[in-house]
Short mmCIF file of C-alpha atoms in Angstrom, two decimals:
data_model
loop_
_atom_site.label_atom_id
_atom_site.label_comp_id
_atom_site.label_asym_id
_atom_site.label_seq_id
_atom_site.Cartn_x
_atom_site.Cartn_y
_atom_site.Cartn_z
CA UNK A 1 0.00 0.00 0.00
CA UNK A 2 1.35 3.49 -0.64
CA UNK A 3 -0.26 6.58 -0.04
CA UNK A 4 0.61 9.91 -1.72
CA UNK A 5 -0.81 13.10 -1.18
CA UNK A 6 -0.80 16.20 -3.66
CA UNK A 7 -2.69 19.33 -3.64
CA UNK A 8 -6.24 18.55 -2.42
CA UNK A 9 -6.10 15.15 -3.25
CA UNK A 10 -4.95 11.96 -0.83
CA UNK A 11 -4.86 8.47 -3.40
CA UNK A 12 -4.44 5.07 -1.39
CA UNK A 13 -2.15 2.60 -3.72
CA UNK A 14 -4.18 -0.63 -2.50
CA UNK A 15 -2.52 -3.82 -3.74
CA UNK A 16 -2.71 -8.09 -3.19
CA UNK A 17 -5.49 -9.41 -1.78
CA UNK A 18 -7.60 -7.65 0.27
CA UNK A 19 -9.91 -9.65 2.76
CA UNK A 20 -10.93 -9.42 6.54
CA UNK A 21 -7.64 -10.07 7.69
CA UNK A 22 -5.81 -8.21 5.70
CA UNK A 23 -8.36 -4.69 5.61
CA UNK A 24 -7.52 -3.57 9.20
CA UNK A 25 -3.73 -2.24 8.94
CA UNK A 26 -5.28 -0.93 5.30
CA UNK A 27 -7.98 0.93 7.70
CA UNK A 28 -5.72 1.90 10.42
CA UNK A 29 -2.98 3.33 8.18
CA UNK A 30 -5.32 5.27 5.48
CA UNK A 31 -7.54 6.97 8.20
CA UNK A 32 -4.49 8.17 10.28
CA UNK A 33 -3.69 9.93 6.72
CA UNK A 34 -7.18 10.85 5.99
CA UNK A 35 -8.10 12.61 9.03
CA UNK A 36 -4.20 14.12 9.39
CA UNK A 37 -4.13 15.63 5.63
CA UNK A 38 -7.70 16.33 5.90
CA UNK A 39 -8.06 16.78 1.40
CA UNK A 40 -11.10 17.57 -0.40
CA UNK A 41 -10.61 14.04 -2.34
CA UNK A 42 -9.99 10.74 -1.47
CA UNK A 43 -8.96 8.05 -4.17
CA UNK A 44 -9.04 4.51 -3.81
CA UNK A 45 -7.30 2.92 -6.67
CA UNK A 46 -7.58 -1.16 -6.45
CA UNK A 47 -5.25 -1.37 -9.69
CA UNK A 48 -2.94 -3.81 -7.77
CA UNK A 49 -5.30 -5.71 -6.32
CA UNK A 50 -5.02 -9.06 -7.36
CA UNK A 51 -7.86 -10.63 -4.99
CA UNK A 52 -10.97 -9.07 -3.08
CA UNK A 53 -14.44 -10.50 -1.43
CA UNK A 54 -17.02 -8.44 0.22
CA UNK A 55 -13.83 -6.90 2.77
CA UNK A 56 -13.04 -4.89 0.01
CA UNK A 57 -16.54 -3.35 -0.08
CA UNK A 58 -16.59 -3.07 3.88
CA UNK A 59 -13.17 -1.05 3.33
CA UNK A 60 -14.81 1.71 0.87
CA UNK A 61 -17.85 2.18 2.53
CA UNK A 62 -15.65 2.93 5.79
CA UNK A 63 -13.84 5.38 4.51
CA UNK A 64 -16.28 7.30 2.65
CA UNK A 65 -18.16 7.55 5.86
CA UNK A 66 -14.67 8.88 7.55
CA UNK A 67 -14.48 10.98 4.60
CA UNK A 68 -17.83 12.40 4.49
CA UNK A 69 -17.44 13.39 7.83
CA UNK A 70 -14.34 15.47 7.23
CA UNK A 71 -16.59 16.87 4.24
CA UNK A 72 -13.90 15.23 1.36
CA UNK A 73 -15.51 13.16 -1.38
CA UNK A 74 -14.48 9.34 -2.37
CA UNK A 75 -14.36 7.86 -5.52
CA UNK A 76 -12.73 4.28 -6.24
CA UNK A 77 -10.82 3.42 -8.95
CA UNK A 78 -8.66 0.66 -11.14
CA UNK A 79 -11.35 -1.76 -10.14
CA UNK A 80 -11.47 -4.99 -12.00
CA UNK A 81 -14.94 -6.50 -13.72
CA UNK A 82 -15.59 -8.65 -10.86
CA UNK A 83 -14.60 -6.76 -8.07
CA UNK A 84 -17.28 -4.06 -9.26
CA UNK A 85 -19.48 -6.09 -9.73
CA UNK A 86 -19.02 -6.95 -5.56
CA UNK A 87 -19.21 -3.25 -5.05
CA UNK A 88 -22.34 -3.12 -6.99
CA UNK A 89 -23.98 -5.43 -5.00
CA UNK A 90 -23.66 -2.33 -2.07
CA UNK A 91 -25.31 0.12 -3.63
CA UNK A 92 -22.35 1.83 -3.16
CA UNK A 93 -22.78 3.89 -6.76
CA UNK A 94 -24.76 6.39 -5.06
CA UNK A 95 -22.42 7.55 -2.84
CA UNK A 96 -19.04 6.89 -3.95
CA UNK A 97 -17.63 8.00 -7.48
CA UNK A 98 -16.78 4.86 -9.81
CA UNK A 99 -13.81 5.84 -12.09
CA UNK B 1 -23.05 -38.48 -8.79
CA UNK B 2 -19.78 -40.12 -7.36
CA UNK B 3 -17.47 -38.87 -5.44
CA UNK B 4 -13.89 -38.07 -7.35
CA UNK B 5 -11.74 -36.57 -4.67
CA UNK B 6 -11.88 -35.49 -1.63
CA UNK B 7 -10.13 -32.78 1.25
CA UNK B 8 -11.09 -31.84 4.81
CA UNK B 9 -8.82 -28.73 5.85
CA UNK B 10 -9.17 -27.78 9.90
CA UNK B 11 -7.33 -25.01 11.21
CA UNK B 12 -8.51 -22.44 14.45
CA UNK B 13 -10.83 -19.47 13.61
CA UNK B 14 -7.94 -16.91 13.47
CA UNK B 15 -8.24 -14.39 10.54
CA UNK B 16 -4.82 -15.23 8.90
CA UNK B 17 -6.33 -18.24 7.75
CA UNK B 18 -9.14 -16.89 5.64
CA UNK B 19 -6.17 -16.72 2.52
CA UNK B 20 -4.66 -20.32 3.67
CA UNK B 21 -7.89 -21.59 3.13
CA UNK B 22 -9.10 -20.08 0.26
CA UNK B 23 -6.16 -20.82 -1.70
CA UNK B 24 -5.74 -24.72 -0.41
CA UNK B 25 -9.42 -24.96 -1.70
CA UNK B 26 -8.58 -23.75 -5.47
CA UNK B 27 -5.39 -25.97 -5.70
CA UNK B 28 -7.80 -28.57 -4.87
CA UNK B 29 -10.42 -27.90 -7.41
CA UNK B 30 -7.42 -27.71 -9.83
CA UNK B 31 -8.12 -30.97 -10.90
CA UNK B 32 -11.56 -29.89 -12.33
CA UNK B 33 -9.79 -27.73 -15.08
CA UNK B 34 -11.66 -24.84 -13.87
CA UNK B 35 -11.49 -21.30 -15.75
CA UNK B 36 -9.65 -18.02 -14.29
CA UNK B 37 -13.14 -16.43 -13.79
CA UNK B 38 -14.78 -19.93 -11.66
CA UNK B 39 -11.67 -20.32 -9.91
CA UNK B 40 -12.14 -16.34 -8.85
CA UNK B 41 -15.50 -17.30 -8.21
CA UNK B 42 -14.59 -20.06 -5.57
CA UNK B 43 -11.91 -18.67 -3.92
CA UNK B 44 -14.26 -15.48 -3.31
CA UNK B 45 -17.18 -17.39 -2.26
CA UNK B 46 -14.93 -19.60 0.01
CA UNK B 47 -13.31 -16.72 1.68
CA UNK B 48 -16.74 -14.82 2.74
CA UNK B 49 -17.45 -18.36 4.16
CA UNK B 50 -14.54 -18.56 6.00
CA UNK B 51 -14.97 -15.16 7.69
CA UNK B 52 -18.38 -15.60 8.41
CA UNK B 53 -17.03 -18.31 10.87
CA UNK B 54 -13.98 -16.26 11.80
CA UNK B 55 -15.80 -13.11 12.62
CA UNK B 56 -19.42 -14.32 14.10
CA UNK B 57 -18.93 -18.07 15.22
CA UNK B 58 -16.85 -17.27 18.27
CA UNK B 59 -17.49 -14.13 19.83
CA UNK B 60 -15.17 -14.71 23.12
CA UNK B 61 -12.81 -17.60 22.26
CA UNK B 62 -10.94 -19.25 19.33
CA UNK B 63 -12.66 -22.47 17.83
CA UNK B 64 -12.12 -24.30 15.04
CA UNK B 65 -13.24 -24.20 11.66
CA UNK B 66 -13.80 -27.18 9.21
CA UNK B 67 -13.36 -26.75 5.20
CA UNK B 68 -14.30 -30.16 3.43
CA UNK B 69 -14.16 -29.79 -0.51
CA UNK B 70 -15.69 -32.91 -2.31
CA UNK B 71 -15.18 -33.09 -6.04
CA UNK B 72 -17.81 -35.43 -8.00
CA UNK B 73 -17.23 -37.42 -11.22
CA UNK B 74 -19.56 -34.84 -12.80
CA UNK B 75 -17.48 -31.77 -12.13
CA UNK B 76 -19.21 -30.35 -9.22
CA UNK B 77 -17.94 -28.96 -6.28
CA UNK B 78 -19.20 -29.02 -2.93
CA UNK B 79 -17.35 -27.30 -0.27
CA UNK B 80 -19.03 -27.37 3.44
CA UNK B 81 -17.24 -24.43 5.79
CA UNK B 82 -18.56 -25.74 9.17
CA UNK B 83 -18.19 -24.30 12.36
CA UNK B 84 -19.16 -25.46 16.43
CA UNK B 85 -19.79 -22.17 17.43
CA UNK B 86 -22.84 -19.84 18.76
CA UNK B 87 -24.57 -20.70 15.89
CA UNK B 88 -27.12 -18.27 13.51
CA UNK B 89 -30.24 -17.08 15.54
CA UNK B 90 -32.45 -16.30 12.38
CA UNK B 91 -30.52 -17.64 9.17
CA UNK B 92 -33.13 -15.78 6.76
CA UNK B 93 -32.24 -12.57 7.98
CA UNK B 94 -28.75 -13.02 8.17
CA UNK B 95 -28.82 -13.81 4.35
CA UNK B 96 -30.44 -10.68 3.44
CA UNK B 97 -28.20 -8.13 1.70
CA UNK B 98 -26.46 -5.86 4.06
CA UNK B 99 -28.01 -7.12 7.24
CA UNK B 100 -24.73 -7.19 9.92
CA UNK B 101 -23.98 -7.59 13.60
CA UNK B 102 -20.53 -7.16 13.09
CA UNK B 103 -19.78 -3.04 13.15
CA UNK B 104 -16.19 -2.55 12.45
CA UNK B 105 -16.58 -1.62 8.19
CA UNK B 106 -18.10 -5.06 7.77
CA UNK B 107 -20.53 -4.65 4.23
CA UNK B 108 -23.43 -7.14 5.16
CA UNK B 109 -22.71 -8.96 1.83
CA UNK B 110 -21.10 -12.14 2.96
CA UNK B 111 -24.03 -14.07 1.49
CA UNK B 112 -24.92 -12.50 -1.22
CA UNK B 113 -21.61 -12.15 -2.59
CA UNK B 114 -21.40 -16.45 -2.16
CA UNK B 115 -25.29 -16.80 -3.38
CA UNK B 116 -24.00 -14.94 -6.84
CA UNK B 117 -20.76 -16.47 -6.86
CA UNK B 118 -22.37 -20.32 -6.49
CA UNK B 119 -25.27 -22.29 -7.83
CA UNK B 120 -26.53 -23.14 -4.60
CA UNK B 121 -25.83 -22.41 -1.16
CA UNK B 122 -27.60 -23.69 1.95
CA UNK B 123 -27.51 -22.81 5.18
CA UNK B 124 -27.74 -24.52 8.30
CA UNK B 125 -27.59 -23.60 11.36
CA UNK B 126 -28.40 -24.09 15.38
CA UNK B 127 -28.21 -21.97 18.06
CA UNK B 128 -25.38 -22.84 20.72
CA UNK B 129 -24.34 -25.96 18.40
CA UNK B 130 -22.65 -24.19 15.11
CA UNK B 131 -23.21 -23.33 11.68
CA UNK B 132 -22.69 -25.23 8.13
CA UNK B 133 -22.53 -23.52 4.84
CA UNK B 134 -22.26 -25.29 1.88
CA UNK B 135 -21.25 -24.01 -1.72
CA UNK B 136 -22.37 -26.06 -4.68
CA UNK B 137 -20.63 -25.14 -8.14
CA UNK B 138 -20.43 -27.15 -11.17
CA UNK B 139 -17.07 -26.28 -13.06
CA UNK B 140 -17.82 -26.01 -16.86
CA UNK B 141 -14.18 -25.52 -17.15
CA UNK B 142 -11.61 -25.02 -19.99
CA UNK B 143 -12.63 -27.89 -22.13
CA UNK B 144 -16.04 -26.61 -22.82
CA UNK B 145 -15.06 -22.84 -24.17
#
């Protein structure tokens, strides 16, 4: 995982597999950033992802609650076919931005 | 339908085992010749088993879990993830999409996501005696595209 922020803008480099075990240090680590940057935008980008299940989906909808509440938008990105099609199954489209 | 093959995996409900036991249960199913997408499609449906009984089926002490993958001479998989713990109060509504006890950024899709993953899953469960899940997939594999 690697975070890098610029400007208003913090993006969270996710990569492997990302599953209930795995989704807490991811937590821990990107909501110390979040709420210490405090940016207007929030980025998610799954690119390196090679595995996710419903932890994944668990992990947005976290953070764009953290997010929302420090009034910065989320939107996910690098997403593969299947892995949106887990996020769709949240109804997550309403609230988050799929790139 | 006869059996072809088959594995029982037990290990303790710690979380570090939901990948261990996802990925034992796709080099299992190898044999099946299964595509890239229904091997995805296991795996996933495995692992939201798997936490199910890491996360709900003991609240206050570590138990163990129970993977057993059967393989049938007709290409389908079963693969019952069975646990001894406090068991499923009302199994309908835990099935229902986004329905969780859990808190802590858990979605409420651990069903759903292995209902659309599978082509059946049942549900058992007792109060105070455990729960079984079982997956049932038929693998139409490499040979038939």
């Amino acid at each position: 995982m690697q975070i890098v922020s610029e400007n208003e803008t913090l993006t969270v480099y996710l990569s492997g597999e990302i599953d209930h075990h795995s989704a807490k240090p991811l937590r821990e680590k990107t909501d110390q950033v979040l709420l210490l940057k405090s940016p207007a935008l929030l980025v998610l980008d799954f690119s390196g992802v090679s595995f996710m299940d419903s932890s994944g989906v668990g992990f947005v909808m976290g953070r764009y609650k953290k997010a929302a509440s420090i009034h910065c938008k989320t939107a996910v990105t690098g997403l593969k076919a299947r892995d949106r099609k887990i996020m769709a199954l949240s109804g997550l489209e309403r609230l988050v931005e799929f790139r | 339908m006869k059996k072809r093959n088959e594995v029982k995996i037990v290990f303790p409900s710690r979380s570090v085992n939901e990948g261990f036991s996802r990925a034992a249960v796709a080099a299992f199913v190898a044999v099946c010749d299964p595509t890239v997408e229904e091997l995805s499609d296991i795996k996933t449906a495995v692992s939201e088993a798997v936490t199910n009984a890491v996360v709900h089926a003991y609240p206050d002490r570590e138990g163990s879990v129970t993977v057993t993958v059967t393989v049938y001479d007709t290409n389908v998989v079963k693969i019952r993830v069975r646990d001894k713990g406090v068991g499923i109060e009302d199994v309908q509504k835990a099935r229902e999409a986004l329905f969780t006890t859990a808190g802590d950024d858990r979605s409420g899709l651990g069903f759903t996501v292995m209902e659309s993953f599978s082509d059946k899953l049942q549900v058992r469960s007792k109060p105070g005696k455990g729960t079984a899940v079982t997956i049932t997939k038929r693998i139409t594999g490499k040979r038939a595209g």
